[in-house]
Each structure stands twice: as C-alpha cells, then as structure tokens.
Short mmCIF file of C-alpha atoms and ligand atoms in Angstrom, two decimals:
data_model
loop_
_atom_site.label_atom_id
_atom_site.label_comp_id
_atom_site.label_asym_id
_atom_site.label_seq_id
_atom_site.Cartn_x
_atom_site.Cartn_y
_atom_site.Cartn_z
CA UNK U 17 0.00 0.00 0.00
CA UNK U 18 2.63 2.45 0.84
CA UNK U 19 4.90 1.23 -2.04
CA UNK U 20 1.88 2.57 -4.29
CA UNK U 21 0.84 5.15 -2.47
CA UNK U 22 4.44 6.54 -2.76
CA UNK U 23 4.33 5.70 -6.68
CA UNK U 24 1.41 8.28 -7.43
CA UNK U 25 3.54 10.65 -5.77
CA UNK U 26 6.43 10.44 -7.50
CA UNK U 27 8.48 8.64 -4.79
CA UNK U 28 10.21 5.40 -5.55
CA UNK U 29 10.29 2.16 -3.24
CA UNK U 30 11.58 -0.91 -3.53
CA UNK U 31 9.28 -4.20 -1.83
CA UNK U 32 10.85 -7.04 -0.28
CA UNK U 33 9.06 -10.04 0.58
CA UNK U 34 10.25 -13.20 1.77
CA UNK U 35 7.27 -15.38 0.94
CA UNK U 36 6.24 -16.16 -2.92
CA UNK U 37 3.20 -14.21 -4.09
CA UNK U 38 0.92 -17.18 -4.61
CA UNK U 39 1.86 -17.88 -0.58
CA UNK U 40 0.97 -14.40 0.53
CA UNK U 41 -2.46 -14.52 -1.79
CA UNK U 42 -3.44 -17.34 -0.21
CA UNK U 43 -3.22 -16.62 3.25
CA UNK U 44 -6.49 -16.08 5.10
CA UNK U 45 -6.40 -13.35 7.26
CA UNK U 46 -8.76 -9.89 7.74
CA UNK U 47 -11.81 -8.84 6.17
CA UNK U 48 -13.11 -5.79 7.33
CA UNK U 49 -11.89 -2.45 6.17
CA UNK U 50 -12.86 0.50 8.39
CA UNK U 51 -13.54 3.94 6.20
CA UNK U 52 -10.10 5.35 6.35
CA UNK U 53 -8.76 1.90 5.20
CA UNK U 54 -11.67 2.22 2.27
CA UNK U 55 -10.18 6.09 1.44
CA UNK U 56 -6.55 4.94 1.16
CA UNK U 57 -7.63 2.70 -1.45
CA UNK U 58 -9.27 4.74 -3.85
CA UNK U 59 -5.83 7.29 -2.87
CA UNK U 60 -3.78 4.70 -4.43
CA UNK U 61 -6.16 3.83 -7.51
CA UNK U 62 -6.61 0.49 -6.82
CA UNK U 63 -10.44 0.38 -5.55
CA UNK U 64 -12.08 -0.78 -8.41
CA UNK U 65 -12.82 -3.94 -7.61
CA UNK U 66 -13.47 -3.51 -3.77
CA UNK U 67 -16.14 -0.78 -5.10
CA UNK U 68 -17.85 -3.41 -6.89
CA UNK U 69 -17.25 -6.47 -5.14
CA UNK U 70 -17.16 -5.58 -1.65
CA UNK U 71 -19.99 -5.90 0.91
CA UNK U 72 -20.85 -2.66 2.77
CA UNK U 73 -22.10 -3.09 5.87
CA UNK U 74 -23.73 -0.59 8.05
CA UNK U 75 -23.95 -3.19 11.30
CA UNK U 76 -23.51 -5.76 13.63
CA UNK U 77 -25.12 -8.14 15.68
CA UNK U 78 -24.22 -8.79 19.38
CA UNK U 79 -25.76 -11.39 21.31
CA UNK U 80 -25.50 -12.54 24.91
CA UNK U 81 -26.65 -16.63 24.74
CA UNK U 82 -29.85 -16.06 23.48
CA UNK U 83 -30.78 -12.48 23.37
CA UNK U 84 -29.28 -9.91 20.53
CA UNK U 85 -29.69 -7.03 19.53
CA UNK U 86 -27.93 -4.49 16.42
CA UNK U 87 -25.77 -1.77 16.59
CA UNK U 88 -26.11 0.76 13.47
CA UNK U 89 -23.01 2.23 12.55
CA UNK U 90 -24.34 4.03 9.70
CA UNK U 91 -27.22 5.66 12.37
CA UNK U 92 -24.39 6.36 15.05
CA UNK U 93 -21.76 7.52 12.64
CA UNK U 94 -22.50 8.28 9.34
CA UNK U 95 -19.81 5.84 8.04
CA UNK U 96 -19.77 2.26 7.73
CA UNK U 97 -17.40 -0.87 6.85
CA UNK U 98 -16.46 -2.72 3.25
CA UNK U 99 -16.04 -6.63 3.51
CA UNK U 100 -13.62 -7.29 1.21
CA UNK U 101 -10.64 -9.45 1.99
CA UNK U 102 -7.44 -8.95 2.99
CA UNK U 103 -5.89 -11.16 0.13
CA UNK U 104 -8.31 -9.13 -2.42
CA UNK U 105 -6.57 -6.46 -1.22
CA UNK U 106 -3.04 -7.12 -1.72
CA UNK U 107 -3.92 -9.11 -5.03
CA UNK U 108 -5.34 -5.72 -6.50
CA UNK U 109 -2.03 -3.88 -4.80
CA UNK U 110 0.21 -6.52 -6.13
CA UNK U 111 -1.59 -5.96 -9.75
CA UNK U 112 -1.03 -2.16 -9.78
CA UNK U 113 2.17 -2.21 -8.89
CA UNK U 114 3.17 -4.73 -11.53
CA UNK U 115 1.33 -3.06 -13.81
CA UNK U 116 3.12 0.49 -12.86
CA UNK U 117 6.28 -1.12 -13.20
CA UNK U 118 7.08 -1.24 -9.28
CA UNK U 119 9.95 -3.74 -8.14
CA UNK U 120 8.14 -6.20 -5.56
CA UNK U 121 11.16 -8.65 -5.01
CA UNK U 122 9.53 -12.04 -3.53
CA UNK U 123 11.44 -14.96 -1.67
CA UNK U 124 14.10 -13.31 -0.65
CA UNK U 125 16.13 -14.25 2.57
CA UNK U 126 18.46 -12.98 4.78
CA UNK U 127 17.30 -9.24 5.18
CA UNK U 128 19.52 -7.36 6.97
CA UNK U 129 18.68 -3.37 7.49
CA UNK U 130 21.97 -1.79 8.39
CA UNK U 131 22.98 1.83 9.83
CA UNK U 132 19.38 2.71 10.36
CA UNK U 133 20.28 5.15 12.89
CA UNK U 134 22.64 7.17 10.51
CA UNK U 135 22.17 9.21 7.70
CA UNK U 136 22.76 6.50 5.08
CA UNK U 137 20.83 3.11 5.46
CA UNK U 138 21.21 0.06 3.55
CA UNK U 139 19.31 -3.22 3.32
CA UNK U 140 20.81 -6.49 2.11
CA UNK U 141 19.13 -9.54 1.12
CA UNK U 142 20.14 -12.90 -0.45
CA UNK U 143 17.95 -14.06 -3.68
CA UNK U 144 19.03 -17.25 -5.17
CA UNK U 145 21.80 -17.65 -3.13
CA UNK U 146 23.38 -14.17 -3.99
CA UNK U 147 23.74 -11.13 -1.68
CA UNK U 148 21.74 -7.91 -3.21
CA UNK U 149 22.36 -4.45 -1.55
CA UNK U 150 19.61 -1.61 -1.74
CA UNK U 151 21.01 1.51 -0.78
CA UNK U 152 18.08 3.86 0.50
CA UNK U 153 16.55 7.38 2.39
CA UNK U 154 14.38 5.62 4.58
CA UNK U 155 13.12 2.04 5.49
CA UNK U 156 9.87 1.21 6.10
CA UNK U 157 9.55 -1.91 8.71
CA UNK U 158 6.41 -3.67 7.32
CA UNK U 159 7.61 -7.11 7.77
CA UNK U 160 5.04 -8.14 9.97
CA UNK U 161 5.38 -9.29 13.85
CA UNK U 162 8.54 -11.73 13.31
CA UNK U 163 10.18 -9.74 10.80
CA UNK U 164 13.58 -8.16 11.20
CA UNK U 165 12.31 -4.47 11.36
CA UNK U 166 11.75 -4.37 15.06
CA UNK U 167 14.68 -6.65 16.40
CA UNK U 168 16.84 -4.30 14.28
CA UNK U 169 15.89 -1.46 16.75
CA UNK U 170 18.63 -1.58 19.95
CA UNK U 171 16.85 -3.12 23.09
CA UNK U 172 17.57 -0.59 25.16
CA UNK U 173 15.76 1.70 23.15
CA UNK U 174 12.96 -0.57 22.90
CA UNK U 175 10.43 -0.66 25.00
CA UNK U 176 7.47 -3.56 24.60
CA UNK U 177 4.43 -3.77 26.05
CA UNK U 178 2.06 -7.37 26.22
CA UNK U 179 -1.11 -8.84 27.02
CA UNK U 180 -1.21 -12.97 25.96
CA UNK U 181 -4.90 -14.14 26.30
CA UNK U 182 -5.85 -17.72 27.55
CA UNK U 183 -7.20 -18.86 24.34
CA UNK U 184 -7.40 -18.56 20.60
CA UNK U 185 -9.57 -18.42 17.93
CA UNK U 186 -10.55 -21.43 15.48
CA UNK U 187 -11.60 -20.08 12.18
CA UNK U 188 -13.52 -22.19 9.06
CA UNK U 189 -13.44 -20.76 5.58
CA UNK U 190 -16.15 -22.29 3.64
CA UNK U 191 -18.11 -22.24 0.08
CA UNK U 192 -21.49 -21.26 1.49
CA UNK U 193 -23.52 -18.20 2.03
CA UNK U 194 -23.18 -16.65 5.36
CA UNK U 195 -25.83 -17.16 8.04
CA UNK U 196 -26.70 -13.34 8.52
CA UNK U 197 -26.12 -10.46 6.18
CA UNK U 198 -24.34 -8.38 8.95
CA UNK U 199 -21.54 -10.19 11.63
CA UNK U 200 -22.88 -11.31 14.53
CA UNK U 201 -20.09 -11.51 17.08
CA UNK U 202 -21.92 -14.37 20.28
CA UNK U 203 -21.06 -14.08 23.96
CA UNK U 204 -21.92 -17.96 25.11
CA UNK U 205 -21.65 -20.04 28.24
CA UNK U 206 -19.60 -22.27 25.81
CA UNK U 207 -17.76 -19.01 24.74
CA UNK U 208 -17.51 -16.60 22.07
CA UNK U 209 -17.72 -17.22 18.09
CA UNK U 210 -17.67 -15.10 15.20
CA UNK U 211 -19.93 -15.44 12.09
CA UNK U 212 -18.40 -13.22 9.51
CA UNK U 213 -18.13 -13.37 5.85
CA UNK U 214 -16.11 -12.56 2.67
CA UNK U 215 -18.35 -12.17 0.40
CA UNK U 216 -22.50 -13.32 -0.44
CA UNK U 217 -20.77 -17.46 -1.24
CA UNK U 218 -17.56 -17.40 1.29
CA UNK U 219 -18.49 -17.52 5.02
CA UNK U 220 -15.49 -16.89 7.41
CA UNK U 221 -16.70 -18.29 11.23
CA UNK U 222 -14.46 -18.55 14.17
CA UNK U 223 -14.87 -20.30 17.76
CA UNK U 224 -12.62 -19.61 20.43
CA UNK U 225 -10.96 -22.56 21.51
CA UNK U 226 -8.13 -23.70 24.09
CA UNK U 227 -4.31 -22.81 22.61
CA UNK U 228 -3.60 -26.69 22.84
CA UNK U 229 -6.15 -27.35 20.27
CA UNK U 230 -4.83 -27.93 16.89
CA UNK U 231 -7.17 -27.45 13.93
CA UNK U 232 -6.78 -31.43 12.79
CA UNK U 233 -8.55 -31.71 16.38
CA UNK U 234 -11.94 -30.38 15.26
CA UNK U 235 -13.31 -32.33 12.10
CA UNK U 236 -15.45 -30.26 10.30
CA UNK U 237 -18.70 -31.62 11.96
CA UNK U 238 -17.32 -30.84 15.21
CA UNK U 239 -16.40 -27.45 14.08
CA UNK U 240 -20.73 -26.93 13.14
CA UNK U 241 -22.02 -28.52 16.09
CA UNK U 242 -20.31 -25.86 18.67
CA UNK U 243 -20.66 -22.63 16.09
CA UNK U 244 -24.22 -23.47 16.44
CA UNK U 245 -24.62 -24.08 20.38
CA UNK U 246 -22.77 -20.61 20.63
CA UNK U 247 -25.27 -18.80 18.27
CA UNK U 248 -28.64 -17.47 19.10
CA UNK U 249 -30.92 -20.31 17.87
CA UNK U 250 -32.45 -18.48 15.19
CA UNK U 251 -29.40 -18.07 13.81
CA UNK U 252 -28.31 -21.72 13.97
CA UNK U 253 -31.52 -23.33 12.52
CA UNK U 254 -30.30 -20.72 9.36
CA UNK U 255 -26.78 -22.15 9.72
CA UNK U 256 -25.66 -23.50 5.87
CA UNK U 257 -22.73 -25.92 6.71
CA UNK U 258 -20.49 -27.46 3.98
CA UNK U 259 -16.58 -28.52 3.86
CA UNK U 260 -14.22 -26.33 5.44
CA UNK U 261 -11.53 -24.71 2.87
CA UNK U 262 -9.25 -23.54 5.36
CA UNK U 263 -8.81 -24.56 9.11
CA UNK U 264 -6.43 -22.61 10.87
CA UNK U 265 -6.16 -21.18 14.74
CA UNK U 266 -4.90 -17.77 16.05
CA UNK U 267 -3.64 -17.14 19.61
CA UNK U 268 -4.81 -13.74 20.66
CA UNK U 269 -2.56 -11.21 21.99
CA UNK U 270 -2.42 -7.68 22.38
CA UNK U 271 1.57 -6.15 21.75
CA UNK U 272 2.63 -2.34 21.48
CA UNK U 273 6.33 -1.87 20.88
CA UNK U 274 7.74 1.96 21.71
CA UNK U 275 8.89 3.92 19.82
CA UNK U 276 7.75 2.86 16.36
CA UNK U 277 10.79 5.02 14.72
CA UNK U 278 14.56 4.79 15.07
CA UNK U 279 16.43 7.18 12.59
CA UNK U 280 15.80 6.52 9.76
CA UNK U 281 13.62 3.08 10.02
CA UNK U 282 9.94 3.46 10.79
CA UNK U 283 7.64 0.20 11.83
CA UNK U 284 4.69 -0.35 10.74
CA UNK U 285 1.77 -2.50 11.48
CA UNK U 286 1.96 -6.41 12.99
CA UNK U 287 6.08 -5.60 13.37
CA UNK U 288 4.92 -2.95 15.72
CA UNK U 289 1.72 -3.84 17.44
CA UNK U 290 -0.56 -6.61 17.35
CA UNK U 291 -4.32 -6.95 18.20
CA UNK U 292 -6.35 -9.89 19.18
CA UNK U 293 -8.72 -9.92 16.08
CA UNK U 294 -11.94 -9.37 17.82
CA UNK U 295 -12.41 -5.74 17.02
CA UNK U 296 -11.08 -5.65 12.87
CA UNK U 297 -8.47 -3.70 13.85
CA UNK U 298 -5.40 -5.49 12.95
CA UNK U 299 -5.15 -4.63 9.07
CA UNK U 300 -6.95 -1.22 9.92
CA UNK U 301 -4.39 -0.65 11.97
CA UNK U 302 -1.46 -1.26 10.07
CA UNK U 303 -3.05 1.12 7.45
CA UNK U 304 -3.28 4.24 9.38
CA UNK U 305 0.49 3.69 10.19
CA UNK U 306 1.04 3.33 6.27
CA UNK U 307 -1.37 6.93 6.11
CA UNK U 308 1.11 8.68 8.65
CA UNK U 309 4.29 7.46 7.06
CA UNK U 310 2.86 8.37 3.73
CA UNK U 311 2.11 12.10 4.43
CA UNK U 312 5.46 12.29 6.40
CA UNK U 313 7.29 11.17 3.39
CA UNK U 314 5.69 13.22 0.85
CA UNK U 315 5.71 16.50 3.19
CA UNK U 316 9.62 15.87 2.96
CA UNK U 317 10.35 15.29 -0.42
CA UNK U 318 7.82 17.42 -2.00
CA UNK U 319 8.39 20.62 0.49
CA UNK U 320 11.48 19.73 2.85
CA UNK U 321 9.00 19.39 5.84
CA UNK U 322 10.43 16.54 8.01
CA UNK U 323 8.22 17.33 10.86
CA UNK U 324 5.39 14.33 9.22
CA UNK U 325 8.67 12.06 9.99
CA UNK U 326 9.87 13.19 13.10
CA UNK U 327 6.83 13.12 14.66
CA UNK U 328 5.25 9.35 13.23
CA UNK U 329 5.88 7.51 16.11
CA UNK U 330 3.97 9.58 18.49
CA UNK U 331 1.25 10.23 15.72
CA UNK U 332 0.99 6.79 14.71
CA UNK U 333 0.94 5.51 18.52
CA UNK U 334 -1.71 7.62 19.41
CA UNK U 335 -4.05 6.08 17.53
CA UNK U 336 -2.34 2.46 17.70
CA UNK U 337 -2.98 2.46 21.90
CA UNK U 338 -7.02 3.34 20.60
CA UNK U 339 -7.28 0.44 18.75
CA UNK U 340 -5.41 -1.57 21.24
CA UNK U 341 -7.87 -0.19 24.02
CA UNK U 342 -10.93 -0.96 21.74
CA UNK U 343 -9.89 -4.53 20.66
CA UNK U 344 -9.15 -5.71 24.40
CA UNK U 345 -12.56 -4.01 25.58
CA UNK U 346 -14.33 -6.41 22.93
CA UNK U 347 -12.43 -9.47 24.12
CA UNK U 348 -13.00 -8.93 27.71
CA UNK U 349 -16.90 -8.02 26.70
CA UNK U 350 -17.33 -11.56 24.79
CA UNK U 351 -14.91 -14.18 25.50
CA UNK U 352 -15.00 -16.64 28.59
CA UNK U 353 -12.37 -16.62 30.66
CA UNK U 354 -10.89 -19.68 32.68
CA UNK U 355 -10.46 -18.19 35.85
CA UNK U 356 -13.74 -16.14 35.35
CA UNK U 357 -15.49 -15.53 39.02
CA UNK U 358 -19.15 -15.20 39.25
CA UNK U 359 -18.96 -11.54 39.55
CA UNK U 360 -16.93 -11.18 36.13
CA UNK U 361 -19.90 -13.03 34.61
CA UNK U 362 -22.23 -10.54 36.31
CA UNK U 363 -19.83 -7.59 35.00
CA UNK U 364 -19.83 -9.06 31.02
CA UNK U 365 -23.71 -9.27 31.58
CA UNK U 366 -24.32 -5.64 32.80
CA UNK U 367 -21.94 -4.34 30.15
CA UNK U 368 -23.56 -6.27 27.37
CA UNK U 369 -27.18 -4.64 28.82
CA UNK U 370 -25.67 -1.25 29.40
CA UNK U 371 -25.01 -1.45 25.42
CA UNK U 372 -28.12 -2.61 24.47
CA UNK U 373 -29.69 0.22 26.15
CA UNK U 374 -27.69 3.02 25.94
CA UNK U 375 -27.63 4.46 22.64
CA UNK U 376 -24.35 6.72 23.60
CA UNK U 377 -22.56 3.30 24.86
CA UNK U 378 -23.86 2.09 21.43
CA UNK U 379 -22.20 5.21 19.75
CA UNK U 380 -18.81 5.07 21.27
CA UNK U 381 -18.72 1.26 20.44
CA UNK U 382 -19.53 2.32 16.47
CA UNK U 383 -17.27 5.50 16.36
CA UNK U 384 -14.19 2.93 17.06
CA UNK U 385 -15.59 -0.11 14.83
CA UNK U 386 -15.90 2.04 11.67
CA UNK U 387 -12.56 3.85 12.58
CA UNK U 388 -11.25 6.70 14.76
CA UNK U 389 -9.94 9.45 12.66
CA UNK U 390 -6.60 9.60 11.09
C1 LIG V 411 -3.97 -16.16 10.89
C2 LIG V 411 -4.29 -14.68 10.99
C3 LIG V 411 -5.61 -14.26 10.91
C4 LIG V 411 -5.92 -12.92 11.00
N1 LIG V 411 -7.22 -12.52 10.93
C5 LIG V 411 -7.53 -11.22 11.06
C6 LIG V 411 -8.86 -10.78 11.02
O1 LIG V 411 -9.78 -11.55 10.86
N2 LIG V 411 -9.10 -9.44 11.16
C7 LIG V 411 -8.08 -8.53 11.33
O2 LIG V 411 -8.32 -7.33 11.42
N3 LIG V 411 -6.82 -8.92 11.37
C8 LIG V 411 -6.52 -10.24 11.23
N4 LIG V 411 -5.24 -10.62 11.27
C9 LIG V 411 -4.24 -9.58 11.44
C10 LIG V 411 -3.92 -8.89 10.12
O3 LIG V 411 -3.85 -9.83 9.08
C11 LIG V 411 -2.60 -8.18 10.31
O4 LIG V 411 -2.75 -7.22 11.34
C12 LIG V 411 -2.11 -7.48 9.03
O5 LIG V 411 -1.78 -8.43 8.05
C13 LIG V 411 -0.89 -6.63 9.33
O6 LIG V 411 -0.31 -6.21 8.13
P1 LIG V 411 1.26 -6.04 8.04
O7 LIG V 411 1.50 -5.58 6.66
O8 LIG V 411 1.74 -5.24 9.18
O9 LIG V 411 1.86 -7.50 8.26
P2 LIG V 411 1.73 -8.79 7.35
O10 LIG V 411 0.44 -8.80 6.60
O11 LIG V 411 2.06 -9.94 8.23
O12 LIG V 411 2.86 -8.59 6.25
C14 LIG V 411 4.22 -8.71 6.58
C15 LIG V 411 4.92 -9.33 5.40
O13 LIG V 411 6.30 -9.33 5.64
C16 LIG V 411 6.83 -10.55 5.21
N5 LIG V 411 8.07 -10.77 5.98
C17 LIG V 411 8.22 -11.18 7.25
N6 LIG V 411 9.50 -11.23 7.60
C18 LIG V 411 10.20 -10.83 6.52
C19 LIG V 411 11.57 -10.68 6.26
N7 LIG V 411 12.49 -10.93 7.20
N8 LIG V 411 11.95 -10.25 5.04
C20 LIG V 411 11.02 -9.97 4.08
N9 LIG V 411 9.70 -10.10 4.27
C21 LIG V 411 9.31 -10.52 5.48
C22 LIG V 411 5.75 -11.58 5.51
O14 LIG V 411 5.88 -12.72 4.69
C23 LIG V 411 4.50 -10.79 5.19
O15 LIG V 411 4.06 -10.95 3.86
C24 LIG V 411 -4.90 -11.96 11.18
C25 LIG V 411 -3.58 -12.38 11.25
C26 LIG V 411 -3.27 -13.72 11.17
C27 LIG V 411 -1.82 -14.16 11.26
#
C-alpha cells in the first residue's frame, strides 16, 4: 500500500518479501476495512474492484446466549465498513504495482537493514543464493510481527508492552452463504464465536478454543455442532454448513512496541503492534500507520518538511494504543475466561445490557468499529 501510495507521488520504493506471491495470496487473514482503510484505497487507484465487489455493511449483531440485539453504525456515525478481503486487497495492490512497473522482489532471505540510525541506510538480502544491496533514504519496517524491522531497533531503546490471552480463535473458511447479512459476534456459556463473511458465497466463522487445540482436532462436523450451540438459535436453525476450505487457529494477543521510529527506520503495522482480532483492527491498523508514514514522506520530499517524519511515532501511537484499548474491551466483553469468578460473569452481563440500552454506549462502540480518525 505504501509502495503505491508513494508511486502516485512520485516517490520510488523498492518491496521485499520473503514469501512467494501465490503464498501471501493465499493466506487467510482480515476482512473488514474501516472507512479510512476504504479512502486509502481509492488514494492509491486500486479500488475498483473492492467498489464493486465488496460488501458494505452498516452493522452488527451482538448477542448474549440467546438475546441480541444491532448496533447501526451508519445511524451512530454516518460511516460504515467494506467486507472485502485482505488477500483481495493485496492481489489488486500486487496488480497495480506490476502493472506500474514497481519492483516487488519475492522470496528473498536474509534481510539485513543496516545503519538505520545514521544518515545513510542500507538493506541487504540474499535471492538465489546471492547477496543484493539496496542503498536507500528511509526504510519502512512492514515485515510483519517476526520480521527483522523491530529486532533491528537496539533493546535498550525498545520498549514492549504485552497482554497474551488464555485462548485462541478457530476459524472455518467455507463455500457457502453466510448465516446473517451483517456479523454477529456471540457471547456464550460455551464461549464466544464469530460469524463473519467474505463475500455473499464465502463464510469466514471462528470459535474460540483452548491454545492446545490444533485445527486437525476439530473435524469439520465438530467445528458446526459448537458454532451453532454458541449462536442465538435463530441463527443456527439458518446455519448452511459445507466442507471447510481452510482450518487454521490464532492465539490472541495484544503487543505495542515503543517507539515505532529509530532514525531513519519506521515500523509499521503487525512488526509494531498486534491486536487480538476481535475488534477488525489489525489490518486497519497497520493502514493508518502506512497513512502517517505516507504524508510524512511526501511533506519531505515534496516541500522539505520533516516534521510528518519526526513526529510518526507519536502520531501513529496515538491512535495504535485506541485500537489496542478498543480490541481488548471487545475481548474482555465476549470471550470466557478460565479463571472467570461469578462476579466477572455478572460484569460481562451488565456491560452487554448497558449497550443494548444506551444508545451513547452504542455510539462510542460504532465511532471505534468504523474507525477513529486519522
Ligand atoms: C492467521 C491470521 C488471521 C488474521 N485474521 C484477522 C482478522 O480476521 N481481522 C483482522 O483485522 N486482522 C486479522 N489478522 C491480522 C492482520 O492480518 C494483520 O494485522 C495485518 O496483516 C498486518 O499487516 P502487516 O502488513 O503489518 O503485516 P503482514 O500482513 O504480516 O505482512 C508482513 C509481510 O512481511 C513478510 N516478511 C516477514 N519477515 C520478513 C523478512 N524478514 N523479510 C522480508 N519479508 C518478510 C511476511 O511474509 C509478510 O508478507 C490476522 C492475522 C493472522 C496471522
């Protein structure tokens, strides 16, 4: 995104990816794109398709065992989210870029980002077995949570901040059309699931789970018969089941690392913070880095301003720590805990009333699902 961003602007990049591009398109991942996500796509020209193709939604459904009710973004905010997938996404950023004559260098190894703290940084990778150097202004660390990008930054300089949740989240892509037209994220005395979607034939479910499970544990049968006991019943006796195309299981954690600069390198997204998934805001959240590094970048080189640069990481964490807030407020409202008391169950109960009541409740809870402000 910022690679193509940077190309309308005049400003060239080089990508380096590690994976092949057929890996990286087929790797499930996000689906919802909040509205500054949606506006950084049609900046870069490559919306076309999500414009056509993707699934706006104005709402979602919360339920508590068997009672539910709808939030209306749209009513609360004005705004509301595109389902369009995360792999749609990068295959119609991957297209552009090709087409525009970018250099996207896939399965490379060995990336090294040297002398990021002085005025002239380098990267080096190996690609079939020989060692390419990529002299540079600036480095953009979007190499995910176990890239090199944040290990490169000195530990003592680092500072990281963690939250590892007691469970993860088992999630079923399959061929059939998805139980509800908007999400409906279920609180249950089983525990929480997820019916989401990708588009009006591709269903995307999840069940949390225990972090010992592994997906070949749950047949696909197995995988129907809980979504179902953890969804109102109205919604179950809808429930289309069919083969699972992918299987896979997340462990949710919430991560910040400070600061998200270090002279010349600047992180962004999963290799600087990571959500658990239950608000959307992982992708969405690596975007609004990409829109602060973007600005910063073209401020400099198209008037000399450096003050979009120096002042990223405290812009971007701003509204990182937000979304981090947000996305651990919906865990804690709809997961079950192990060492829940009786009076944590009370508290999830109230606060799941207290939202289906309160319409301002209701509006904070949209104004941070559609997307805080950049
Ligand atoms: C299984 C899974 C499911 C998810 N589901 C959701 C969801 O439902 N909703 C949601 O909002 N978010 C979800 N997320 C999170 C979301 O996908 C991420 O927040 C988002 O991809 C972050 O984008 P990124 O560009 O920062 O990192 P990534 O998308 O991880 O991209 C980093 C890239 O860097 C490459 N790379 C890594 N190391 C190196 C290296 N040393 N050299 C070169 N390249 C390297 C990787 O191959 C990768 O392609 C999910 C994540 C996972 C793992």
């Amino acid at each position: 995104m910022l690679s193509q961003l940077l190309y309308k602007k005049g400003i060239e990049s080089v990508v380096l990816e590690r994976k092949t591009r057929d890996y990286v398109l087929g790797r499930i991942r996000a689906g919802i794109l909040e509205v500054g996500f949606v506006g950084l796509m049609r900046e870069a020209g490559v919306s076309e398709r999500m414009d056509k193709e993707g699934l706006v939604h104005d709402g979602a459904v919360i339920s508590f065992g068997e009672e539910q009710f709808g939030i209306n973004f749209k009513a609360h905010t004005g705004s509301n989210i595109v389902v369009y997938g995360q792999t749609e996404v990068t295959r119609d950023l991957y297209d552009a870029r090709e087409a525009a004559g970018g250099k996207i260098v896939f399965s490379v190894e060995n990336v090294v980002i040297h002398d990021a703290d002085c005025d002239a940084p380098f990267v080096t990778y190996d690609i079939d077995g020989a060692e390419q150097h990529v002299t540079c202004d600036y480095v953009a660390g979007c190499d995910g949570f176990h890239g090199v990008s944040r290990q490169t930054i000195p530990l003592e300089v680092r500072q990281e901040f963690e939250k590892v949740y007691p469970f993860g989240w088992l999630g079923v892509l399959s061929q059939t059309p998805p139980v509800h037209k908007e999400l409906i994220y279920a609180s249950s005395e089983r525990g929480f699931a997820l019916c989401s979607m990708r588009n009006d034939k591709l269903s995307r479910y999840y069940i949390q789970c225990s972090l010992s499970d592994s997906p070949d544990d749950w047949t696909d049968a197995a995988f129907w018969k809980e979504l179902k006991r953890r969804i109102p019943a109205e919604h179950a006796a809808k429930l289309v089941t069919g083969p699972s195309i992918e299987k896979s299981i997340a462990p949710l954690r919430s991560f910040v690392t400070e600061p998200m600069r270090w002279g010349r390198l600047f992180l962004c997204g999963d290799a600087a913070h990571i959500v658990p998934p239950t608000g959307a805001k992982g992708l969405n959240t690596a975007a609004s880095d990409i829109h602060y590094l973007y600005h910063g970048l073209v401020d400099y080189y198209q008037s000399g301003d450096g003050e979009g640069l120096e002042r990223y990481s405290e812009k971007a964490l701003a509204r990182v720590w937000k979304a981090e807030r947000f996305s651990w407020w919906m865990t804690n409202l709809l997961h079950r805990f192990p060492d829940q008391s009786r009076f944590d169950l009370k508290m999830q109960k109230a606060e799941f009333e207290f939202l289906r009541e309160n319409a301002g409740a209701q509006m904070v809870m949209a104004q941070n699902y559609v997307g805080l402000p950049y």
